[in-house]
Coordinates of C-alpha atoms and ligand atoms in Angstrom, one line a residue:
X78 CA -22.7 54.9 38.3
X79 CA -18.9 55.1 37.3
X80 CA -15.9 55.0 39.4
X81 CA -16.1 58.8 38.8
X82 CA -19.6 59.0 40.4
X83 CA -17.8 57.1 43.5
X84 CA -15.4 59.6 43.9
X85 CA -17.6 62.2 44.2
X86 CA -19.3 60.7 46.7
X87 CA -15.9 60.0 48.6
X88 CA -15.4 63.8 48.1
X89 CA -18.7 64.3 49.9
X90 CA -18.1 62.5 52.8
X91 CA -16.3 62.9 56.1
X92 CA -16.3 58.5 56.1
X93 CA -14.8 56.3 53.8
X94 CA -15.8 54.4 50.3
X95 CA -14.8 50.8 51.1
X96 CA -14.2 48.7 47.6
X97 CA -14.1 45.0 47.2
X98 CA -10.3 43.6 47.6
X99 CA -9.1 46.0 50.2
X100 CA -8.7 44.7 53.7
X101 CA -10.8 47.4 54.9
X102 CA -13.7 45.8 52.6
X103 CA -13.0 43.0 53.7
X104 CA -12.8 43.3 57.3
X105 CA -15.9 45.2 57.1
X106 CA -18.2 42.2 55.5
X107 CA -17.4 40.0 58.5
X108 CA -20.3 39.2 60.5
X109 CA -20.9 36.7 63.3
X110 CA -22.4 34.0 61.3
X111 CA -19.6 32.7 58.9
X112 CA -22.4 30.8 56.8
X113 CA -23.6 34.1 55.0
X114 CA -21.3 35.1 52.5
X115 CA -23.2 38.2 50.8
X116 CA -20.4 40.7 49.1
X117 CA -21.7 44.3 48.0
X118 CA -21.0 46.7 45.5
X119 CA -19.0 49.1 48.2
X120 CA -19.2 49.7 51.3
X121 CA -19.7 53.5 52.9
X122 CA -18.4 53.7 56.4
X123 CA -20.2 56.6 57.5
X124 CA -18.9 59.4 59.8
X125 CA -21.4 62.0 60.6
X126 CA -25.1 62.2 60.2
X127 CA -24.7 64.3 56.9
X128 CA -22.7 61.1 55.3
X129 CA -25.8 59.1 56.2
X130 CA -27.6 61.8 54.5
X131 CA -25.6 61.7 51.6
X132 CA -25.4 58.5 50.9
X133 CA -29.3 57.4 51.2
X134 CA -29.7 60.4 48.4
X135 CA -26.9 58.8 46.7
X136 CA -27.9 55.4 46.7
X137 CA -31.9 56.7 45.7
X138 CA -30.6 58.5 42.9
X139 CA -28.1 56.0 41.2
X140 CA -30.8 53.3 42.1
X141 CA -28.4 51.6 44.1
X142 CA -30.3 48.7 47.3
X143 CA -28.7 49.5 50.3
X144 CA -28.7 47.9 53.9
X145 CA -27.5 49.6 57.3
X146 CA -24.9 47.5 59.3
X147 CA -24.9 47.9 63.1
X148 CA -23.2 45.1 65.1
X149 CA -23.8 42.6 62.5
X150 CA -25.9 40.0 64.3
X151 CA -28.9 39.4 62.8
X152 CA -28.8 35.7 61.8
X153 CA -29.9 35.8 58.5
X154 CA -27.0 38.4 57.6
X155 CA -29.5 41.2 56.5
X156 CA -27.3 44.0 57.3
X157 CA -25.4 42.8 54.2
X158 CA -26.6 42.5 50.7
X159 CA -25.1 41.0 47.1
X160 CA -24.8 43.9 45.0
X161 CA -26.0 47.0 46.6
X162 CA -24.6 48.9 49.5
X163 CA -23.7 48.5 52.5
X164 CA -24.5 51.8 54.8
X165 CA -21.4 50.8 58.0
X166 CA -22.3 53.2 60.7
X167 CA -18.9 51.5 63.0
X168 CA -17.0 54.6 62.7
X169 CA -19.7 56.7 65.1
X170 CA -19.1 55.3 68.3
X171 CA -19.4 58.4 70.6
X172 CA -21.1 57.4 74.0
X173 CA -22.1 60.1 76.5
X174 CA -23.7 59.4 79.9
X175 CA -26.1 62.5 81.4
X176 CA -25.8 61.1 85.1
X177 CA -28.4 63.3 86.4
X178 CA -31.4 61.7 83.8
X179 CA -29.6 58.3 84.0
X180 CA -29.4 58.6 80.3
X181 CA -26.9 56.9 77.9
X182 CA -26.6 58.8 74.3
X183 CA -24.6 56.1 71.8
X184 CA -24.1 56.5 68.4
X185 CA -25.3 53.4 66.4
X186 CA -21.6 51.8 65.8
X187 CA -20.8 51.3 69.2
X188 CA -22.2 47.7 70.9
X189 CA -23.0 46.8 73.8
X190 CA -19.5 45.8 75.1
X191 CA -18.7 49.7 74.4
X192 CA -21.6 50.6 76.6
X193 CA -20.6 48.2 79.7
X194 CA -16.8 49.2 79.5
X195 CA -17.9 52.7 79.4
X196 CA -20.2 52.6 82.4
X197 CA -18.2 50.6 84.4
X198 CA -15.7 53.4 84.0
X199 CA -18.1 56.0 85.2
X200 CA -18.0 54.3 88.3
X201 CA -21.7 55.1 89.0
X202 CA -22.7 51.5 89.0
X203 CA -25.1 52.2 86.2
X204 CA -26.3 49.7 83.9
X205 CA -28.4 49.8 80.6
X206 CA -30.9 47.0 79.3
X207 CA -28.7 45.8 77.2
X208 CA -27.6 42.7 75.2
X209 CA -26.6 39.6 76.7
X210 CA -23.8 39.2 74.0
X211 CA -21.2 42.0 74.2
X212 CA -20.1 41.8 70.7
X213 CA -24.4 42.7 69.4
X214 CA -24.9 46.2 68.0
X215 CA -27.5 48.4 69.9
X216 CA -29.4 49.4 66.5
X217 CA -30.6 46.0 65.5
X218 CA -31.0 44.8 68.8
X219 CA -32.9 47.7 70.1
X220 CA -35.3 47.9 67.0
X221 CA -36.5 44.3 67.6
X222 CA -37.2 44.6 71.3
X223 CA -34.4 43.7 73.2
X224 CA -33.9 41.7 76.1
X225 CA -31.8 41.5 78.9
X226 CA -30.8 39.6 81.5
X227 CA -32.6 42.2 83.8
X228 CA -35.7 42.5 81.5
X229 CA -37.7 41.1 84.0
X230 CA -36.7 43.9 86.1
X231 CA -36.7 46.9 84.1
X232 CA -38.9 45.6 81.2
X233 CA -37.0 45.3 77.6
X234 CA -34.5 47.4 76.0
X235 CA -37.1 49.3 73.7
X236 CA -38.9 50.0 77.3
X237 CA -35.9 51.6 78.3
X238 CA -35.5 53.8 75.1
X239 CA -36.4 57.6 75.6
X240 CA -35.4 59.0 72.1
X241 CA -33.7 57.5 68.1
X242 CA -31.9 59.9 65.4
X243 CA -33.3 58.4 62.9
X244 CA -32.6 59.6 59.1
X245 CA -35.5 58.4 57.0
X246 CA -35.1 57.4 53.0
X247 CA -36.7 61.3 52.4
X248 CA -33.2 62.8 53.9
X249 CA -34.9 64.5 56.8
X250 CA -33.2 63.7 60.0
X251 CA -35.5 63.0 62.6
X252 CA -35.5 62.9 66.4
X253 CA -38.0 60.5 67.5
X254 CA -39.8 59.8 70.8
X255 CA -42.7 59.4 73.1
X256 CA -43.6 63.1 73.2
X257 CA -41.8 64.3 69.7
X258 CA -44.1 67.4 68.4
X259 CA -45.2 65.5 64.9
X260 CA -47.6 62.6 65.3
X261 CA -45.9 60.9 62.5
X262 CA -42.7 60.6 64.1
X263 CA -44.6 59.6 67.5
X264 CA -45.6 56.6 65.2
X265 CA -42.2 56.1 63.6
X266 CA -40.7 55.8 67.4
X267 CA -43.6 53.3 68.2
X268 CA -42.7 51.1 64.6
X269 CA -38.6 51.4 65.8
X270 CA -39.2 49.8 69.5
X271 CA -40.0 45.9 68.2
X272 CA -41.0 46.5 64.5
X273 CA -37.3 45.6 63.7
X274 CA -34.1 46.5 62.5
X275 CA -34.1 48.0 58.5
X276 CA -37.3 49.1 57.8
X277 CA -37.7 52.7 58.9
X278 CA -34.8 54.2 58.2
X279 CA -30.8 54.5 59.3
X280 CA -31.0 55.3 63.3
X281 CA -27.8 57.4 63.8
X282 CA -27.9 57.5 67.8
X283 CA -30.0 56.7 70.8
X284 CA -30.7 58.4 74.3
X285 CA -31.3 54.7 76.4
X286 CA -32.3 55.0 80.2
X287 CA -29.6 53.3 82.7
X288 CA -30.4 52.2 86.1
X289 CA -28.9 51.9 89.3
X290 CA -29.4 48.0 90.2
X291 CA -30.9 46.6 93.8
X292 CA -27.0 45.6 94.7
X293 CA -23.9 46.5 93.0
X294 CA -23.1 42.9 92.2
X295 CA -25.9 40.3 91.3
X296 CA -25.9 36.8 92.1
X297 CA -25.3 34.7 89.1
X298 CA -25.8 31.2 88.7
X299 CA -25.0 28.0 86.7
X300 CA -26.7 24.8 87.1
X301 CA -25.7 21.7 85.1
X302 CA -28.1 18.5 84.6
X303 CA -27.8 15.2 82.7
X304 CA -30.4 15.1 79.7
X305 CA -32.3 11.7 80.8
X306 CA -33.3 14.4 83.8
X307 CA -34.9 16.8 81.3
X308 CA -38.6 16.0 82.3
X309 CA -38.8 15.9 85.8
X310 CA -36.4 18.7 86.1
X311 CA -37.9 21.0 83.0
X312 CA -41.6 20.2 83.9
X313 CA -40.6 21.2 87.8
X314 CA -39.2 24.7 86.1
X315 CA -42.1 24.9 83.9
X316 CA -44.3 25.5 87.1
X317 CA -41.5 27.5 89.4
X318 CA -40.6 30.2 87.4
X319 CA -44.0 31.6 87.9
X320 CA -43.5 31.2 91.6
X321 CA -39.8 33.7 90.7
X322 CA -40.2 37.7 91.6
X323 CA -39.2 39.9 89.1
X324 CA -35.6 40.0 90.3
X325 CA -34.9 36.9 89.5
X326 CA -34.4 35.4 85.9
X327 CA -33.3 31.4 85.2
X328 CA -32.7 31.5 81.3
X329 CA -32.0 28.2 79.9
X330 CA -30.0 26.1 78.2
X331 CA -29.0 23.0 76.5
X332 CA -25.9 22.0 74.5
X333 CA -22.1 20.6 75.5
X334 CA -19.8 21.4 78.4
X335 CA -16.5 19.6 79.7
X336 CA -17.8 16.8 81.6
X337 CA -16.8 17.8 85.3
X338 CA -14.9 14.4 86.2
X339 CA -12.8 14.4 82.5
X340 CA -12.2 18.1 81.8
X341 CA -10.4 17.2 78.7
X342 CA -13.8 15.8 76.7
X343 CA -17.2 17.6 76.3
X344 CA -20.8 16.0 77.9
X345 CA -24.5 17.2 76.7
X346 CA -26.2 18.8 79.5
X347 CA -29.4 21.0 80.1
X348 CA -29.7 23.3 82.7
X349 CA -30.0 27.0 83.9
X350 CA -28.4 30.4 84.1
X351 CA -29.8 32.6 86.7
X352 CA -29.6 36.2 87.3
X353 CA -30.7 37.9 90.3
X354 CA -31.3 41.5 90.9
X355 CA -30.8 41.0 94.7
X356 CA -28.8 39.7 97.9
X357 CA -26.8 36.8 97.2
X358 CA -28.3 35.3 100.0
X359 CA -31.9 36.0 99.2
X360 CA -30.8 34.9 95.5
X361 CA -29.3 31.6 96.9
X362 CA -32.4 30.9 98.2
X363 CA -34.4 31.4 96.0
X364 CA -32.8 28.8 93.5
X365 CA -32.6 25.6 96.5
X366 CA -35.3 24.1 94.8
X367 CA -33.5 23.8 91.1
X368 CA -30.3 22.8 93.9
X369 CA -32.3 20.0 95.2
X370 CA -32.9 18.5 92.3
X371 CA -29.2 17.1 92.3
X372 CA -27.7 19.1 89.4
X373 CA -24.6 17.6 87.7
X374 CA -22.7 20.7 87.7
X375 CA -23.7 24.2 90.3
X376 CA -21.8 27.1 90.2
X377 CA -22.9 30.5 91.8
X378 CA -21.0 33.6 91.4
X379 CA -21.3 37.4 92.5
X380 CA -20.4 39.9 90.1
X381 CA -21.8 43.4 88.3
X382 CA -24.1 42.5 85.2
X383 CA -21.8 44.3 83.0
X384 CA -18.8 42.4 84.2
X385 CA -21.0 39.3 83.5
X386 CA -21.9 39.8 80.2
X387 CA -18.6 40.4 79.4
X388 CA -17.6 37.0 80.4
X389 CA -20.7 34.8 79.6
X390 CA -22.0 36.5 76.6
X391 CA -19.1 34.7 74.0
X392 CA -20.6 31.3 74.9
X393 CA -23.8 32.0 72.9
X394 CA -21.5 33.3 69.6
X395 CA -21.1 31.0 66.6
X396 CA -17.9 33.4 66.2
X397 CA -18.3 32.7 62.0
X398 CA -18.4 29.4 62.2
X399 CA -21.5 28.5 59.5
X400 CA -25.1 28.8 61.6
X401 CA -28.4 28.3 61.4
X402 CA -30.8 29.9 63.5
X403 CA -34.3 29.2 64.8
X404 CA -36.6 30.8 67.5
X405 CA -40.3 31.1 68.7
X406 CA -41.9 32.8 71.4
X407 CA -43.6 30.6 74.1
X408 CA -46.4 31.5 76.3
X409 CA -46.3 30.4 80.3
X410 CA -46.6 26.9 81.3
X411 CA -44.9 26.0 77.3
X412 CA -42.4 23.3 79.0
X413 CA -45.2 20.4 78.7
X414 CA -44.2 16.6 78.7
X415 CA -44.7 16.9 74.9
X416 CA -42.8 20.0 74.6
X417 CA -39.6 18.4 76.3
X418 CA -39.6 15.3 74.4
X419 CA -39.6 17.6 71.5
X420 CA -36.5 18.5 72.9
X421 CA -34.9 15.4 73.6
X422 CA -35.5 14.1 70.3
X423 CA -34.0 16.6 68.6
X424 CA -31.1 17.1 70.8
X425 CA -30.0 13.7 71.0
X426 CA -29.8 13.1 67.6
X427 CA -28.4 17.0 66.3
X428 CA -26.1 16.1 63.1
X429 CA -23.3 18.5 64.5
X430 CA -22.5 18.6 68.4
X431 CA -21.9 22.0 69.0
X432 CA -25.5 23.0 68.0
X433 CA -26.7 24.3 71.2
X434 CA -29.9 26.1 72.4
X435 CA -30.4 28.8 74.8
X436 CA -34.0 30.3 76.1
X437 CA -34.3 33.4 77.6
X438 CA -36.9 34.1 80.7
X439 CA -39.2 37.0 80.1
X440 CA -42.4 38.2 82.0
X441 CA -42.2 40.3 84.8
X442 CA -41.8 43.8 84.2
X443 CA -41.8 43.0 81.1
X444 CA -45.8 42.1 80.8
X445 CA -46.7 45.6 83.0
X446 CA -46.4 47.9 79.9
X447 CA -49.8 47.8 77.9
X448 CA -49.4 45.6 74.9
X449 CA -49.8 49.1 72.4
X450 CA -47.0 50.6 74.1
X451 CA -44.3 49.9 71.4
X452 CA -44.3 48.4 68.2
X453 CA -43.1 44.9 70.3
X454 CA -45.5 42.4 70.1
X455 CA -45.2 39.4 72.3
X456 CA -44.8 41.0 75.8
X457 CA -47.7 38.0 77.2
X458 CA -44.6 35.4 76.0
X459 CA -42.7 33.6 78.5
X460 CA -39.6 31.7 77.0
X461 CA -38.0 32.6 74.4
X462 CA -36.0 29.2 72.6
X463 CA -33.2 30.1 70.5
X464 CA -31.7 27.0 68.4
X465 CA -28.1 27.8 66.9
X466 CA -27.1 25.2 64.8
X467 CA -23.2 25.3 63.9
X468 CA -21.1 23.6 61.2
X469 CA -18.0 24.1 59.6
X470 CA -18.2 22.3 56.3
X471 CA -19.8 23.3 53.6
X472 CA -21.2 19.9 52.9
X473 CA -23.1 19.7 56.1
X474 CA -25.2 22.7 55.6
X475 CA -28.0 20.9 53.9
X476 CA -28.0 18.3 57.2
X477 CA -28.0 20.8 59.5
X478 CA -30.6 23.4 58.4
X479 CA -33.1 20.5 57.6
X480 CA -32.5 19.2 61.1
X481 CA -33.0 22.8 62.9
X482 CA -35.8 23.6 60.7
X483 CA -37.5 20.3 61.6
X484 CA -36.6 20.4 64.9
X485 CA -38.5 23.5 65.7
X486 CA -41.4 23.0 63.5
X487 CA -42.0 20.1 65.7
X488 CA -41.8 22.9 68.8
X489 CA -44.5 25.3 66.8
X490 CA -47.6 23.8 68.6
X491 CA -46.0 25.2 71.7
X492 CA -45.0 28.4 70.2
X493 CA -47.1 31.8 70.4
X494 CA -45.3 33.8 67.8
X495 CA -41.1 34.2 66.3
X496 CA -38.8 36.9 67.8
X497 CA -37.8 39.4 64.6
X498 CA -34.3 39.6 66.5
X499 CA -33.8 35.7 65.4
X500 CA -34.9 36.4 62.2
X501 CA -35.1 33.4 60.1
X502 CA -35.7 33.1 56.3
X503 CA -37.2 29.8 56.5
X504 CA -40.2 30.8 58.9
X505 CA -43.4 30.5 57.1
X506 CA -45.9 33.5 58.0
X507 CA -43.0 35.4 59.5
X508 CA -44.9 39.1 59.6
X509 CA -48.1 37.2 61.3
X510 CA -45.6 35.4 63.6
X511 CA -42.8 38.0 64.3
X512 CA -45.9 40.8 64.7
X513 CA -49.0 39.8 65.8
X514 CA -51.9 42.3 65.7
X515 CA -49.2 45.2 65.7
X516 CA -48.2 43.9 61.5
X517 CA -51.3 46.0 60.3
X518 CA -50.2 49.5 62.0
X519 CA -46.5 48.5 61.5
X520 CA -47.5 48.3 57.4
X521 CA -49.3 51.8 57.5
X522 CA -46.5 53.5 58.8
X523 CA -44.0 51.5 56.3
X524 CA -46.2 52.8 53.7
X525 CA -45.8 56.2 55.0
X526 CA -42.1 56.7 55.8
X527 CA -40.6 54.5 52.6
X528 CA -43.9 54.5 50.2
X529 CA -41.6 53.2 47.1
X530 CA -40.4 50.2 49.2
X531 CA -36.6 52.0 49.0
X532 CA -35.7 49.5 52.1
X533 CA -37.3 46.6 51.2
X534 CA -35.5 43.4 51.9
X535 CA -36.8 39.6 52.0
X536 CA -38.1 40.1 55.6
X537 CA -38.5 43.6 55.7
X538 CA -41.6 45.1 56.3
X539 CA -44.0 45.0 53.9
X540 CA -42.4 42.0 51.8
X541 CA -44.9 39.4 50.7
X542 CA -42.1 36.9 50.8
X543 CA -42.6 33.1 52.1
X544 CA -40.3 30.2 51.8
X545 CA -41.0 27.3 49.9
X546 CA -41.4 24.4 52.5
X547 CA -41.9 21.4 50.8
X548 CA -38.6 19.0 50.9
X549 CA -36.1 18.8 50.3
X550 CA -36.1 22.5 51.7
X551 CA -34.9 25.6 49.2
X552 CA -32.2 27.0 50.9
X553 CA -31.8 30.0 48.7
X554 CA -33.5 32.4 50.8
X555 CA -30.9 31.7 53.2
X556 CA -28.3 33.5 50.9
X557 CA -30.0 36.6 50.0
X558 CA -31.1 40.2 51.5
X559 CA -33.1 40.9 48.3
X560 CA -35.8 38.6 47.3
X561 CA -35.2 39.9 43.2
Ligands
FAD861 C1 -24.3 36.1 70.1 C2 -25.7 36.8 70.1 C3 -26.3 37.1 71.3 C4 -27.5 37.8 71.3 N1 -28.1 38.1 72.5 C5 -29.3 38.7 72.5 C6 -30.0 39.1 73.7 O1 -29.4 38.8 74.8 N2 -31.2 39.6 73.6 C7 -31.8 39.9 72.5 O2 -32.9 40.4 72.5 N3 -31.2 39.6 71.3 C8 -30.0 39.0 71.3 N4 -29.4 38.7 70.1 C9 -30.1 39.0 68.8 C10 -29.9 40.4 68.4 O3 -30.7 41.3 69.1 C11 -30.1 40.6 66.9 O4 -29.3 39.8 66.2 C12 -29.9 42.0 66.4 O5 -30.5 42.2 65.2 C13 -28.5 42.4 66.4 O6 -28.3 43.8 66.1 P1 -27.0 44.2 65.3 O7 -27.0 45.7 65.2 O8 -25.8 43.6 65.9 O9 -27.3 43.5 63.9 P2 -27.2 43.9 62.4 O10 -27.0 42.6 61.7 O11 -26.1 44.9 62.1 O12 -28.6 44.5 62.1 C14 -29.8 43.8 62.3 C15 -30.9 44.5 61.4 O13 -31.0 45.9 61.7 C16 -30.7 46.7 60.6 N5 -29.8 47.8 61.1 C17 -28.6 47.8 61.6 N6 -28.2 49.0 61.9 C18 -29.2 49.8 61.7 C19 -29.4 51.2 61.8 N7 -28.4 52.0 62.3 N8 -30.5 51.8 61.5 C20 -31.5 51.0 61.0 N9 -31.4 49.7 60.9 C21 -30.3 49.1 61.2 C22 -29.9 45.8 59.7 O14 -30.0 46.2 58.3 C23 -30.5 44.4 59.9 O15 -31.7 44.3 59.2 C24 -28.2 38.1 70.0 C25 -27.6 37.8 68.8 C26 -26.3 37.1 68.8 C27 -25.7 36.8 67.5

């Protein structure tokens, strides 16, 4: 492949051929974690399903690796690579709402803060199932499952997903879903809703169900406690949630805020986020027992979801600052007196202070589709713990990963599985943990849509990757798409 070779393919397309050294490049390679540095070949910004097209034949026949780019959040950086292409679908942003079917069709650049902005402007009071952080794209986060703040109430976002464009590595552009003609592409829409983002092909747009929520605005709640409470007031949560209807969610979290009676310096707390689905009175109520418990900090709000998550979902961004990131799936009843201490240990002595951790609160709705509904796996799983750990300097990487990779190894007796949407390049039997039972169908149908392994990456699919655990840890998997 020659510069002339790249020209054609600039000829070819409607998008643009992005080379290292131009802004545009480099704009383009900037994702949320700061820490992954990966720089490839060139960049195509594609325009149109035919440059998508064009470029996967382009890239198969120079034997170039590429990776698609959606919002780039995945925390291991996969949607960029060192050497080979990066496929940038941010240009194809077109968002179309069919009110009558309650049906959003978005084209895979556009995130979620598109989506809200959009529907709030329809002035329908529709909302999707969409991503707590504005700023995440809809193709990675909708290919690992997706939850919401309103999971619980409409189940996740792949639940809410009625049909994927999808252009597979063959060039044939695809519309999958629940009642598409071929069985093949029946399967391929199963493998997209939780087998994760990268592995079946470049999804070009989606059709997403929106609903109309119980009330226009939602109660939302903060709730603030000192850590040396984290026992009695975790194990009491432990055992209430399952008391919660489905309107209501109480994620969690734990990390700094400004200390309420010194604004100016920043405390460690715990505590809760709550969403409900409902009257603020009958929301209010529902949440006097956390109230009782004499928080440090309450605050309770009514506004739309959108609205929300265009205000709180910055708080959980490392915003490329360096980050490490950690998950696992817990099952109900996970917050034990062990589990918490787990917790407190490793929270109280975090090498960096703005490491944080947030859980989400799943169940409900969530648990009434049958387990074989969707390529997602862990719909039984009840908390889902997030660790970011957040640096600056370079020299504090090695600290920091060991500490978060510690930290929630010492969490995995409580853990029922990973999330593929926290991907993490240090979890040991990542397929068995991200996939469960679903790895062996997700592998058929891998083997059917991309038999020479065209999209392969570290965690893709497939790979028969595992990290080397033994200490110090090798971080080098923490740099790379590729494993060769
Ligand atoms: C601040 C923050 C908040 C988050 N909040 C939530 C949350 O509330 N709920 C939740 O479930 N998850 C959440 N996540 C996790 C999020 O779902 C994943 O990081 C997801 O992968 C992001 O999708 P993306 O398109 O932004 O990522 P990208 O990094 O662009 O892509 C992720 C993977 O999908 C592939 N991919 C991208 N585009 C395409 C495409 N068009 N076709 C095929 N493959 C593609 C990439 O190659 C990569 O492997 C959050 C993440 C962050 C950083």
């Amino acid at each position: 492949m020659d510069q002339q070779d790249l020209s054609w393919l600039q000829r070819h397309i409607s998008g643009a051929v992005l080379l290292p050294g131009t802004p545009a490049y480099d704009q383009a390679v900037v994702i949320d974690n700061g820490r992954v540095q990966l720089r490839p070949r060139f960049i195509v910004q594609a325009n149109s399903t035919q440059d998508v097209v064009t470029t996967l034949a382009y890239c198969k026949q120079n034997d170039l690796r590429l990776t698609t780019k959606g919002g780039g959040h995945s925390a291991a950086g996969y949607s960029l690579n060192a050497g080979g292409v990066v496929l940038d679908l941010s240009l194809m942003t077109a968002i179309e709402l069919d009110t009558e079917r309650r049906v959003v069709k978005v084209q895979m650049g556009a995130r979620w803060h598109a989506v809200y902005v959009y529907l709030i402007n329809s002035g329908t009071g529709l909302i999707p199932i969409g991503g707590g952080c504005p700023t995440v794209g809809i193709p990675g986060f909708m290919q690992g499952g997706g939850y919401s703040f309103v999971s619980r109430s409409y189940g996740l976002s792949v639940d809410n997903l009625v049909s994927i464009t999808l252009v597979t590595v063959d060039g044939k552009v695809r519309k999958l879903s629940a009642d598409a003609s071929d069985p093949f592409d029946r399967e391929l829409f199963w493998a997209c809703r939780g087998g994760g983002g990268g592995n079946w092909g470049v999804a070009v747009d989606m059709e997403i169900k929106v609903h109309l929520p119980n009330t226009e605005k939602m109660l939302t709640g903060q709730i603030r406690y000192s850590p040396d409470r984290a026992q009695e007031v975790l194990g009491f949560y432990n055992r209430w949630v399952e008391t919660l209807p489905n309107e209501m969610a109480v994620y969690g979290i734990w990390g700094l805020i400004p200390d309420p009676s010194n604004p100016a310096q920043k405390i460690q707390t715990f505590g809760f986020t709550a969403i409900y689905n409902g009257e603020f009175g009958a929301g209010a109520k529902l949440l006097q027992p956390l109230l009782e418990l004499g928080p440090l900090t309450v605050s309770l709000n009514q506004i739309t979801l959108p609205e929300f998550e265009l205000i709180n979902g910055a708080t959980t961004l490392v915003a490329n600052r360096s980050a490490y990131i950690r998950a696992g799936m817990m099952p109900p009843g996970a917050f034990k007196p062990e589990c918490i201490a787990v917790f407190e240990r490793f929270m109280a002595s975090a090498p960096s202070p703005d490491s944080f951790i947030v859980w989400t609160h799943a169940g409900g709705r969530i648990e009434e589709f049958p387990d074989d509904s969707t390529g997602f796996a862990h719909r039984a799983a009840r908390f889902v713990p997030e660790l970011k750990a957040i640096w600056d300097q370079p020299q504090d990487t090695r600290a920091n990963v060991e500490w978060a990779h510690a930290f929630f190894a010492a969490l995995e007796p409580f853990f029922s599985g990973a999330y593929v949407n926290y991907i993490d390049p240090l979890l040991d039997h990542w397929a068995r943990k991200y996939y469960l039972d679903h790895y062996p169908r997700l592998l058929r149908i891998k083997q059917q849509c991309d038999p020479d392994g065209f999209l392969a990456f570290q965690q893709g699919v497939g790979s028969d990757f595992e990290p080397d655990l033994s200490l110090p840890l090798n971080l080098a998997p923490l740099n790379r798409t590729f494993v060769d």
